[in-house]
Amino acid sequence: MLPCEDKDYREFGVNMLPKLRNGSDMGDSSVRDFQPPPLNFEANSLKNIINWEQVPLTESIFAAHLSIIDLLNLIEKPLTVQRFSCHTQHVERMRRDECACSSVCGFKRRDGFIRCRIRSREILPRAESKKDFDSLVM
């Protein structure tokens, strides 16, 4: 709720965080097990979408590095969250390996499949028409 444009939602979020910090000035940025809370689909606002009293809450990693004073400043101005690309090399590698897993069985065959595909894309990056295949003919 901290990046929200609505001041009421930001104030609600800022007021929740000191309770989670248990008197500490800075938040906890350690790795935590996230369990999605049950949602109230009849809610008419973000504040009512989950039952705040029954759900174990954890602080957002984006707010953990902010002091209490910095959090109070968020009531007036929303938190700006840096944009992250979801298409990183790691994601592309996982997609490539997933395709190989569904095509062949065994480590050696999967490795060979991936290497052949990489090599074929080096030779012919795109094949949009028949003339693109002319470079393959010797």
Coordinates of N, CA and C in Angstrom, one line a residue:
M1 N 0.8 -1.2 0.0 CA 0.0 0.0 0.0 C 0.9 1.3 0.0
L2 N 2.1 1.1 0.3 CA 3.0 2.3 0.3 C 3.2 3.0 -1.0
P3 N 3.2 2.3 -2.2 CA 3.3 3.0 -3.4 C 2.0 3.6 -3.9
C4 N 0.9 3.3 -3.2 CA -0.4 3.7 -3.7 C -0.6 5.2 -3.7
E5 N -1.3 5.7 -4.7 CA -1.6 7.1 -4.9 C -2.6 7.7 -3.8
D6 N -3.4 6.8 -3.3 CA -4.4 7.2 -2.3 C -3.7 7.4 -0.9
K7 N -3.8 8.5 -0.3 CA -3.2 8.9 0.9 C -3.7 8.0 2.1
D8 N -5.0 7.7 2.1 CA -5.6 6.9 3.2 C -4.9 5.5 3.2
Y9 N -4.7 4.9 2.0 CA -4.1 3.5 2.0 C -2.6 3.6 2.4
R10 N -1.9 4.7 2.0 CA -0.5 4.8 2.4 C -0.4 5.0 4.0
E11 N -1.3 5.8 4.5 CA -1.3 6.0 6.0 C -1.6 4.7 6.7
F12 N -2.6 3.9 6.2 CA -2.9 2.6 6.8 C -1.7 1.7 6.7
G13 N -1.0 1.6 5.6 CA 0.2 0.8 5.5 C 1.4 1.3 6.4
V14 N 1.6 2.6 6.5 CA 2.6 3.1 7.4 C 2.3 2.8 8.8
N15 N 1.1 2.9 9.2 CA 0.7 2.6 10.6 C 0.8 1.1 11.0
M16 N 0.7 0.2 10.0 CA 0.9 -1.2 10.2 C 2.3 -1.6 10.5
L17 N 3.3 -0.9 9.8 CA 4.7 -1.3 9.9 C 5.4 -1.3 11.2
P18 N 5.2 -0.2 12.0 CA 5.8 -0.2 13.4 C 5.4 -1.4 14.2
K19 N 4.2 -1.9 14.1 CA 3.7 -3.1 14.8 C 4.5 -4.3 14.4
L20 N 4.8 -4.4 13.1 CA 5.6 -5.5 12.6 C 7.1 -5.5 13.1
R21 N 7.6 -4.3 13.3 CA 9.0 -4.2 13.6 C 9.3 -4.4 15.1
N22 N 8.3 -4.5 15.9 CA 8.5 -4.7 17.4 C 9.5 -3.8 18.0
G23 N 9.3 -2.5 17.8 CA 10.2 -1.5 18.4 C 11.5 -1.2 17.7
S24 N 11.8 -2.0 16.7 CA 13.1 -1.7 15.9 C 12.9 -0.6 15.0
D25 N 14.0 0.2 14.7 CA 13.9 1.3 13.8 C 13.9 0.9 12.4
M26 N 14.6 -0.2 12.1 CA 14.7 -0.7 10.7 C 14.0 -2.1 10.6
G27 N 13.5 -2.4 9.4 CA 12.8 -3.6 9.2 C 13.7 -4.8 9.0
D28 N 13.1 -6.0 8.9 CA 13.8 -7.3 8.7 C 13.8 -7.6 7.2
S29 N 15.0 -7.7 6.6 CA 15.1 -8.0 5.2 C 15.6 -9.4 5.0
S30 N 15.5 -10.2 6.0 CA 15.9 -11.6 5.8 C 14.9 -12.4 4.9
V31 N 15.3 -13.5 4.4 CA 14.4 -14.3 3.6 C 13.4 -15.0 4.5
R32 N 12.1 -14.8 4.0 CA 11.0 -15.3 4.8 C 10.1 -16.2 4.0
D33 N 9.4 -17.2 4.6 CA 8.5 -18.0 3.9 C 7.2 -17.3 3.7
F34 N 6.8 -17.1 2.5 CA 5.6 -16.3 2.2 C 4.4 -17.3 2.0
Q35 N 3.4 -17.1 2.7 CA 2.2 -17.8 2.6 C 1.1 -16.8 2.1
P36 N 0.5 -17.0 0.9 CA -0.5 -16.1 0.5 C -1.8 -16.2 1.5
P37 N -2.3 -15.0 1.9 CA -3.4 -15.0 2.8 C -4.7 -15.4 2.1
P38 N -5.7 -15.9 2.9 CA -7.0 -16.0 2.2 C -7.6 -14.7 1.9
L39 N -8.2 -14.5 0.8 CA -8.8 -13.3 0.3 C -10.3 -13.2 0.6
N40 N -10.7 -12.0 0.9 CA -12.1 -11.7 1.0 C -12.6 -11.1 -0.3
F41 N -13.2 -11.9 -1.1 CA -13.6 -11.4 -2.5 C -14.8 -10.5 -2.5
E42 N -15.4 -10.3 -1.3 CA -16.5 -9.4 -1.2 C -16.1 -8.0 -0.7
A43 N -14.8 -7.9 -0.5 CA -14.2 -6.6 0.0 C -14.5 -5.5 -0.9
N44 N -14.7 -4.3 -0.4 CA -14.9 -3.1 -1.2 C -13.7 -2.1 -1.2
S45 N -12.7 -2.5 -0.5 CA -11.5 -1.7 -0.4 C -10.2 -2.6 -0.2
L46 N -9.1 -2.1 -0.4 CA -7.8 -2.9 -0.2 C -7.7 -3.2 1.3
K47 N -8.1 -2.3 2.2 CA -8.0 -2.5 3.6 C -8.7 -3.8 4.1
N48 N -9.8 -4.1 3.4 CA -10.7 -5.2 3.8 C -10.4 -6.5 3.0
I49 N -9.5 -6.5 2.1 CA -9.3 -7.7 1.3 C -8.7 -8.9 2.1
I50 N -8.0 -8.6 3.2 CA -7.6 -9.7 4.0 C -7.9 -9.3 5.5
N51 N -8.0 -10.3 6.3 CA -8.3 -10.1 7.7 C -6.9 -9.9 8.4
W52 N -6.6 -8.6 8.7 CA -5.3 -8.2 9.2 C -5.0 -8.8 10.6
E53 N -6.0 -9.2 11.4 CA -5.8 -9.7 12.7 C -5.4 -11.2 12.7
Q54 N -5.9 -12.0 11.7 CA -5.7 -13.4 11.7 C -4.5 -13.9 10.8
V55 N -4.0 -13.0 10.0 CA -2.9 -13.4 9.0 C -1.6 -13.0 9.6
P56 N -0.6 -14.0 9.6 CA 0.7 -13.6 10.0 C 1.4 -12.6 9.0
L57 N 1.7 -11.4 9.4 CA 2.2 -10.4 8.5 C 3.7 -10.3 8.4
T58 N 4.2 -10.0 7.3 CA 5.7 -9.7 7.1 C 5.8 -8.4 6.4
E59 N 6.9 -7.7 6.7 CA 7.1 -6.4 6.1 C 7.6 -6.6 4.6
S60 N 7.2 -5.7 3.8 CA 7.7 -5.7 2.4 C 9.2 -5.5 2.4
I61 N 9.9 -6.1 1.5 CA 11.4 -5.9 1.3 C 11.7 -4.5 0.9
F62 N 10.7 -3.9 0.2 CA 11.0 -2.5 -0.2 C 10.9 -1.5 0.9
A63 N 10.3 -1.8 2.0 CA 10.2 -0.9 3.1 C 11.1 -1.3 4.2
A64 N 11.8 -2.4 4.2 CA 12.6 -2.9 5.3 C 13.8 -2.0 5.6
H65 N 14.3 -1.4 4.5 CA 15.5 -0.5 4.7 C 15.2 0.9 5.1
L66 N 13.9 1.2 5.3 CA 13.5 2.6 5.6 C 13.3 2.7 7.1
S67 N 13.8 3.8 7.7 CA 13.6 4.0 9.1 C 12.2 4.5 9.4
I68 N 11.8 4.6 10.6 CA 10.5 5.0 11.0 C 10.2 6.4 10.5
I69 N 11.2 7.3 10.6 CA 11.0 8.7 10.1 C 10.7 8.7 8.6
D70 N 11.5 7.8 7.9 CA 11.3 7.7 6.4 C 9.9 7.2 6.1
L71 N 9.5 6.3 6.9 CA 8.1 5.7 6.7 C 7.0 6.8 6.9
L72 N 7.2 7.6 7.9 CA 6.2 8.6 8.2 C 6.2 9.6 7.0
N73 N 7.3 9.8 6.3 CA 7.3 10.7 5.2 C 6.5 10.1 4.0
L74 N 6.4 8.8 4.0 CA 5.6 8.2 2.9 C 4.1 8.5 2.9
I75 N 3.6 9.0 4.1 CA 2.2 9.3 4.1 C 2.0 10.5 3.2
E76 N 2.9 11.4 3.0 CA 2.7 12.5 2.1 C 3.1 12.3 0.7
K77 N 4.1 11.4 0.5 CA 4.6 11.1 -0.8 C 4.7 9.6 -1.0
P78 N 4.1 9.0 -2.0 CA 4.2 7.5 -2.2 C 5.6 7.0 -2.4
L79 N 5.8 5.8 -2.0 CA 7.1 5.1 -2.2 C 7.2 4.8 -3.7
T80 N 8.4 5.1 -4.2 CA 8.7 4.8 -5.6 C 9.5 3.5 -5.6
V81 N 8.9 2.6 -6.4 CA 9.5 1.2 -6.5 C 10.2 1.1 -7.8
Q82 N 11.5 0.7 -7.8 CA 12.3 0.5 -9.0 C 11.7 -0.6 -9.8
R83 N 11.6 -0.4 -11.1 CA 11.1 -1.4 -12.0 C 12.2 -2.4 -12.3
F84 N 11.8 -3.7 -12.3 CA 12.7 -4.8 -12.6 C 12.2 -5.5 -13.8
S85 N 13.1 -5.9 -14.7 CA 12.8 -6.6 -15.9 C 12.6 -8.1 -15.5
C86 N 11.5 -8.7 -16.0 CA 11.3 -10.1 -15.7 C 11.9 -11.0 -16.7
H87 N 12.5 -10.4 -17.7 CA 13.1 -11.2 -18.8 C 14.6 -11.1 -18.7
T88 N 15.2 -11.6 -17.7 CA 16.6 -11.6 -17.5 C 17.2 -12.8 -18.1
Q89 N 18.5 -12.9 -18.2 CA 19.2 -14.1 -18.7 C 18.8 -15.3 -18.0
H90 N 18.6 -15.2 -16.7 CA 18.3 -16.4 -15.9 C 16.9 -17.0 -16.3
V91 N 16.0 -16.1 -16.5 CA 14.6 -16.5 -16.9 C 14.7 -17.1 -18.3
E92 N 15.4 -16.5 -19.2 CA 15.6 -17.1 -20.6 C 16.2 -18.5 -20.5
R93 N 17.2 -18.6 -19.6 CA 17.9 -19.9 -19.5 C 16.9 -21.0 -18.9
M94 N 16.1 -20.6 -18.0 CA 15.2 -21.5 -17.4 C 14.1 -22.0 -18.5
R95 N 13.7 -21.0 -19.3 CA 12.8 -21.4 -20.4 C 13.4 -22.3 -21.4
R96 N 14.7 -22.1 -21.7 CA 15.4 -22.9 -22.6 C 15.5 -24.4 -22.1
D97 N 15.9 -24.4 -20.8 CA 16.0 -25.8 -20.2 C 14.7 -26.5 -20.0
E98 N 13.6 -25.7 -19.8 CA 12.3 -26.3 -19.6 C 11.9 -26.9 -21.0
C99 N 12.2 -26.2 -22.1 CA 11.8 -26.8 -23.4 C 12.6 -28.0 -23.7
A100 N 13.9 -28.0 -23.3 CA 14.7 -29.2 -23.5 C 14.2 -30.4 -22.7
C101 N 13.8 -30.1 -21.5 CA 13.3 -31.2 -20.6 C 12.0 -31.9 -21.2
S102 N 11.2 -31.1 -21.8 CA 10.0 -31.7 -22.4 C 10.3 -32.4 -23.7
S103 N 11.5 -32.2 -24.3 CA 11.8 -32.8 -25.6 C 12.6 -34.1 -25.5
V104 N 13.5 -34.1 -24.6 CA 14.4 -35.3 -24.4 C 14.5 -35.7 -23.0
C105 N 15.0 -36.9 -22.8 CA 15.2 -37.4 -21.4 C 16.7 -37.7 -21.2
G106 N 17.2 -37.5 -20.0 CA 18.5 -37.7 -19.6 C 19.4 -36.5 -19.7
F107 N 20.4 -36.4 -18.8 CA 21.3 -35.2 -18.8 C 22.0 -35.0 -20.1
K108 N 22.7 -36.1 -20.6 CA 23.5 -36.0 -21.8 C 22.7 -35.5 -23.0
R109 N 21.5 -36.1 -23.2 CA 20.6 -35.7 -24.3 C 20.1 -34.3 -24.1
R110 N 19.7 -33.9 -22.9 CA 19.3 -32.6 -22.7 C 20.4 -31.6 -23.0
D111 N 21.6 -31.9 -22.5 CA 22.7 -31.0 -22.8 C 23.0 -30.9 -24.3
G112 N 23.0 -32.0 -25.0 CA 23.2 -32.0 -26.4 C 22.1 -31.2 -27.1
F113 N 20.9 -31.4 -26.7 CA 19.7 -30.6 -27.3 C 19.9 -29.1 -27.2
I114 N 20.3 -28.7 -26.0 CA 20.5 -27.3 -25.7 C 21.6 -26.7 -26.5
R115 N 22.8 -27.5 -26.6 CA 23.9 -27.0 -27.3 C 23.6 -26.9 -28.8
C116 N 22.9 -27.9 -29.4 CA 22.5 -27.9 -30.8 C 21.6 -26.7 -31.1
R117 N 20.7 -26.5 -30.2 CA 19.8 -25.3 -30.4 C 20.5 -24.0 -30.4
I118 N 21.4 -23.8 -29.5 CA 22.2 -22.6 -29.4 C 23.1 -22.5 -30.7
R119 N 23.7 -23.5 -31.1 CA 24.5 -23.5 -32.3 C 23.7 -23.2 -33.6
S120 N 22.5 -23.8 -33.7 CA 21.7 -23.5 -34.8 C 21.2 -22.1 -34.9
R121 N 21.0 -21.5 -33.7 CA 20.6 -20.1 -33.7 C 21.7 -19.1 -33.9
E122 N 22.9 -19.6 -33.7 CA 24.1 -18.8 -34.1 C 24.2 -18.7 -35.6
I123 N 24.0 -19.9 -36.2 CA 24.1 -20.0 -37.7 C 22.9 -19.3 -38.4
L124 N 21.7 -19.5 -37.9 CA 20.5 -18.9 -38.5 C 19.7 -18.3 -37.4
P125 N 19.9 -17.0 -37.1 CA 19.2 -16.4 -36.0 C 17.7 -16.3 -36.2
R126 N 17.3 -15.9 -37.4 CA 15.9 -15.8 -37.7 C 15.6 -16.4 -39.1
A127 N 14.5 -17.1 -39.3 CA 14.2 -17.6 -40.6 C 12.8 -17.0 -40.9
E128 N 12.7 -15.9 -41.5 CA 11.5 -15.3 -41.8 C 11.0 -15.6 -43.2
S129 N 11.9 -16.0 -44.1 CA 11.5 -16.3 -45.5 C 12.4 -17.4 -46.0
K130 N 12.1 -17.9 -47.2 CA 12.9 -19.0 -47.8 C 14.3 -18.5 -48.1
K131 N 14.5 -17.2 -48.5 CA 15.8 -16.8 -48.8 C 16.8 -16.8 -47.6
D132 N 16.3 -16.8 -46.4 CA 17.1 -16.8 -45.2 C 17.8 -18.2 -45.1
F133 N 17.3 -19.2 -45.7 CA 17.9 -20.5 -45.7 C 19.0 -20.7 -46.7
D134 N 19.2 -19.7 -47.7 CA 20.2 -19.8 -48.7 C 21.6 -19.8 -48.0
S135 N 21.8 -19.2 -46.9 CA 23.1 -19.2 -46.2 C 23.5 -20.6 -45.7
L136 N 22.5 -21.5 -45.6 CA 22.8 -22.9 -45.1 C 23.2 -23.8 -46.3
V137 N 22.9 -23.4 -47.5 CA 23.2 -24.3 -48.6 C 24.7 -24.1 -49.0
M138 N 25.4 -25.2 -49.2 CA 26.8 -25.1 -49.5 C 27.1 -25.3 -50.9

